[in-house]
PDB file of C-alpha atoms in Angstrom:
ATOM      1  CA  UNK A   1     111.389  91.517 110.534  1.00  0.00           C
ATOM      2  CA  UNK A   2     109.579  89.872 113.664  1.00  0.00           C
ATOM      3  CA  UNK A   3     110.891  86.951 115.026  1.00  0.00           C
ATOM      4  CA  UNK A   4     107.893  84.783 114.971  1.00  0.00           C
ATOM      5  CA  UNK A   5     109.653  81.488 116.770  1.00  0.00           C
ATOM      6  CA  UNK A   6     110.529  83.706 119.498  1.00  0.00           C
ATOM      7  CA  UNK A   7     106.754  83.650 120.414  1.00  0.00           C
ATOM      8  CA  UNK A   8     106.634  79.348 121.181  1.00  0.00           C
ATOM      9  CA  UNK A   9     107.259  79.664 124.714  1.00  0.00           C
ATOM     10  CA  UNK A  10     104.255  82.114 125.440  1.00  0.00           C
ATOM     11  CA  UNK A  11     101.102  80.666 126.341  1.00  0.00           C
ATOM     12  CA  UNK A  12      98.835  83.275 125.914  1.00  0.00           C
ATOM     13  CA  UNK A  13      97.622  85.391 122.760  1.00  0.00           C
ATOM     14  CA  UNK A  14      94.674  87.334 121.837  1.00  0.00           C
ATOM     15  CA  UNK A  15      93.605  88.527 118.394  1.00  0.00           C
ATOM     16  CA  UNK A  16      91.369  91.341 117.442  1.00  0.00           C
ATOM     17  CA  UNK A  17      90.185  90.956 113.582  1.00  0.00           C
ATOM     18  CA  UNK A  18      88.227  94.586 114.160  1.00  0.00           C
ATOM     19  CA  UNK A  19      89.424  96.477 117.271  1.00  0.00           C
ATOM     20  CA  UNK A  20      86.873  98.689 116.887  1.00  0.00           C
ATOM     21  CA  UNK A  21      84.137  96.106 117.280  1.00  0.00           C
ATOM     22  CA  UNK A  22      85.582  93.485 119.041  1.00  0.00           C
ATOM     23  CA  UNK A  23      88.084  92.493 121.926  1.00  0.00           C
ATOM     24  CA  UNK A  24      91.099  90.645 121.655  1.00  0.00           C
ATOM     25  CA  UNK A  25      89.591  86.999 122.033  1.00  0.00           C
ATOM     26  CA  UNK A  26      92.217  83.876 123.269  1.00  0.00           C
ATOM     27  CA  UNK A  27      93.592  82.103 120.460  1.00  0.00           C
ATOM     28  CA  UNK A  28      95.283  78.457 119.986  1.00  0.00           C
ATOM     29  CA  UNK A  29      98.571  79.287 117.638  1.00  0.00           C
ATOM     30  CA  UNK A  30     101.001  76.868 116.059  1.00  0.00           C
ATOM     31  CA  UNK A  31     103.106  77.482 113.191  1.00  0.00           C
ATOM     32  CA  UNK A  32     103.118  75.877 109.776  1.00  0.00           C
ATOM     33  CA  UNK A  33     106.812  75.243 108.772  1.00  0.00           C
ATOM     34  CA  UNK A  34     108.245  78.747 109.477  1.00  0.00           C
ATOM     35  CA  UNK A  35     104.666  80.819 109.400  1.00  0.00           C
ATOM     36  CA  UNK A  36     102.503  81.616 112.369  1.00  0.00           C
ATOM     37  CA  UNK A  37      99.179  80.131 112.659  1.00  0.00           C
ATOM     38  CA  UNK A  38      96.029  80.500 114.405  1.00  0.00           C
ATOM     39  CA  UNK A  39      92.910  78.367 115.065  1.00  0.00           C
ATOM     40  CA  UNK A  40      89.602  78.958 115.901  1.00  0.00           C
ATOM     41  CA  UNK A  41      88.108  76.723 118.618  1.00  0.00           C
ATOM     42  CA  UNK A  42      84.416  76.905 117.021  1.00  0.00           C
ATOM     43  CA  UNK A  43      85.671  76.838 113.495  1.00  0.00           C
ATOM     44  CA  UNK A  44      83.886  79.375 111.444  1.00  0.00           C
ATOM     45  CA  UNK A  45      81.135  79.699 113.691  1.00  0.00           C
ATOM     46  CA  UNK A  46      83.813  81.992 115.827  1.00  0.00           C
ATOM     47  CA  UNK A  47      82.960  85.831 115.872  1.00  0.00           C
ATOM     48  CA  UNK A  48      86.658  86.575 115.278  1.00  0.00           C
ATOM     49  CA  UNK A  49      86.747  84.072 112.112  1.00  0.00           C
ATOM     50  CA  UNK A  50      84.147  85.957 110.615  1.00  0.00           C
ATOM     51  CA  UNK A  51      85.720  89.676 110.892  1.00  0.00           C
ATOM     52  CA  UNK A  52      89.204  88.197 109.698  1.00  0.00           C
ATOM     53  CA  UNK A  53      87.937  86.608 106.656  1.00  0.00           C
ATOM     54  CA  UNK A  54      85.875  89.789 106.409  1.00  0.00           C
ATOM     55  CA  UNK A  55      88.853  92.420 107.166  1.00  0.00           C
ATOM     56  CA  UNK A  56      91.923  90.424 106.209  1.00  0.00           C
ATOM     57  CA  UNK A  57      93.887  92.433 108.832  1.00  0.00           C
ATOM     58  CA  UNK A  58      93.916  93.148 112.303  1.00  0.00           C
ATOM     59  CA  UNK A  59      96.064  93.227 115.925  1.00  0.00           C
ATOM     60  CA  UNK A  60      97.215  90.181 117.495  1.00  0.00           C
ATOM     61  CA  UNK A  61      98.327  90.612 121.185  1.00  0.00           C
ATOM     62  CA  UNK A  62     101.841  88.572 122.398  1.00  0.00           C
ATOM     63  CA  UNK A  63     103.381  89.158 125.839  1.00  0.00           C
ATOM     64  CA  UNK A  64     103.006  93.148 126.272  1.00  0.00           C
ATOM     65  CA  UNK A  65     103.735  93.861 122.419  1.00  0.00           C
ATOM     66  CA  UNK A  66     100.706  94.553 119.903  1.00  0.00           C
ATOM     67  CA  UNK A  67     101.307  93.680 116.137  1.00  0.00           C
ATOM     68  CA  UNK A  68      99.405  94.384 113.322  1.00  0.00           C
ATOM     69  CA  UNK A  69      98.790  91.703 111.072  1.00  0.00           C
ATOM     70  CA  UNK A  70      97.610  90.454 107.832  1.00  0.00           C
ATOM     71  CA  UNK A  71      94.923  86.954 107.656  1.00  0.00           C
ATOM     72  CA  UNK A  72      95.455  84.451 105.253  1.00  0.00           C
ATOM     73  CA  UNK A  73      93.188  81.038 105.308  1.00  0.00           C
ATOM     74  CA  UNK A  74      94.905  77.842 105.565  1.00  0.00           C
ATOM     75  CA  UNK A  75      92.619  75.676 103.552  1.00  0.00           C
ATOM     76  CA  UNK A  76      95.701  72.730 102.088  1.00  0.00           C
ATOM     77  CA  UNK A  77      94.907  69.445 104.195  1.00  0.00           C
ATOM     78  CA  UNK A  78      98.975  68.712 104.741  1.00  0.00           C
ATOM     79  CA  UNK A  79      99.253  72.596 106.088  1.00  0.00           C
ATOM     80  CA  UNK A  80      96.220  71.549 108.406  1.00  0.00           C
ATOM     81  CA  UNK A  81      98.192  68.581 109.775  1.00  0.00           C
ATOM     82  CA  UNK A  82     101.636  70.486 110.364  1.00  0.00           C
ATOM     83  CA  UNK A  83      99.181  73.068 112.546  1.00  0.00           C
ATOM     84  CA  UNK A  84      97.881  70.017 114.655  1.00  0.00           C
ATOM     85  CA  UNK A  85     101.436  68.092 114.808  1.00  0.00           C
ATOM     86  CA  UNK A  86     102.539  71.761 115.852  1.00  0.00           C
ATOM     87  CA  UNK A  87      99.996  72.632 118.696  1.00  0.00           C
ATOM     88  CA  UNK A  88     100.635  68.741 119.876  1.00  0.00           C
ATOM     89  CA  UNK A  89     104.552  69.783 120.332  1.00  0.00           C
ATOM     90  CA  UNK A  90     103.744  73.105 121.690  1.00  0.00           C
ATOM     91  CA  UNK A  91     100.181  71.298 124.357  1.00  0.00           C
ATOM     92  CA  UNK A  92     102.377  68.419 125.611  1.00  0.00           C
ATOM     93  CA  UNK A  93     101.057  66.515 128.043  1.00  0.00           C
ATOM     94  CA  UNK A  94      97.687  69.026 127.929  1.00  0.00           C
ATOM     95  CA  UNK A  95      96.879  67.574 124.086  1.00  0.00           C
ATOM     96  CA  UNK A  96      94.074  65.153 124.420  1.00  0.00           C
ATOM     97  CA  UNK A  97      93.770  63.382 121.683  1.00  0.00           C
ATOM     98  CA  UNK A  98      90.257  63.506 121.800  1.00  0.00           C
ATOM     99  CA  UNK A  99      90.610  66.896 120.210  1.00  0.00           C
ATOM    100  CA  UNK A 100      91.828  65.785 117.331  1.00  0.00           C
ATOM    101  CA  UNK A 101      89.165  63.280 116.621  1.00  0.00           C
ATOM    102  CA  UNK A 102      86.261  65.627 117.759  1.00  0.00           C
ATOM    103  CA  UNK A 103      86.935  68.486 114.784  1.00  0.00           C
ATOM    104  CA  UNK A 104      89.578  69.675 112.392  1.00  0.00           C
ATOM    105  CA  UNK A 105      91.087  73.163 113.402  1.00  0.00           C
ATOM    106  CA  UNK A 106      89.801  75.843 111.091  1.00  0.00           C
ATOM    107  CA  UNK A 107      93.578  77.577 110.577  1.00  0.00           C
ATOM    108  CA  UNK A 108      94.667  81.251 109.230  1.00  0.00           C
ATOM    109  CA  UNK A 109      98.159  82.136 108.469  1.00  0.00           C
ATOM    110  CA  UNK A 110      99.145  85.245 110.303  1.00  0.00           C
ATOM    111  CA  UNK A 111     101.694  87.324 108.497  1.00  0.00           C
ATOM    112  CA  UNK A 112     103.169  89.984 111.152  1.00  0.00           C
ATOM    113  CA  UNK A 113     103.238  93.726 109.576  1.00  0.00           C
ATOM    114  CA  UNK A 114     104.751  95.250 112.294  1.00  0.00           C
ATOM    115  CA  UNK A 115     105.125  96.307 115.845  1.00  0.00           C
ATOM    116  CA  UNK A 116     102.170  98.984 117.065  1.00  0.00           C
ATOM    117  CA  UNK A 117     102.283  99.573 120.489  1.00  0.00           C
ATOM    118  CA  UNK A 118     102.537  98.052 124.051  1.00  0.00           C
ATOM    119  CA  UNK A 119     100.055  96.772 126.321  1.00  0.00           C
ATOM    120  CA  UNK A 120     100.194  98.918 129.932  1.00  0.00           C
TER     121      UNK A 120
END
């Protein structure tokens, strides 16, 4: 089983919905409760929205490790909320809360399959 918590101190992930078609874009990621989350900065307007809702799986990209992993929408309003309260923890001083008032994050759950390679 992956250790998803272990992930809060890294700054920087991509995710590839459909690594055939597209490359791994940055992504904002929270968690909700114990899960991993993900939000798209344009909502559903965002390329790599589209191909998860589409594909339901794909690779998400965390320090040097590549994972495959399964999409799930978060669509609850209270799930929503932990994501933002989450991110604000995880931002710091870097939230502006500005953010908050200018859209609501469009969130997916990310359940981690497994490990599938390494970045060189």
């Amino acid at each position: 089983m992956i250790d998803v918590k272990a992930f809060a101190g890294i700054q920087n992930i991509y995710i590839s919905p459909d690594p055939q078609e597209h490359r791994p874009a940055w992504i904002w990621f929270a968690y909700i409760g114990e899960d991993f989350a993900v939000a798209a900065g344009r909502g559903e307007k965002s390329s790599w929205w589209q191909s998860a809702i589409v594909s339901k799986t794909g690779q998400i990209h965390i320090g040097q490790q590549i994972y495959q992993v399964a999409f799930e929408p978060v669509i609850a309003d209270e799930e929503i909320d932990q994501f933002i309260s989450s991110h604000k923890t995880r931002a710091g001083r870097s939230w502006s809360p500005q953010w908050e008032k200018a859209f609501r994050p469009t969130v997916l759950r990310v359940k981690f399959m497994k490990q599938i390679g390494v970045l060189k």
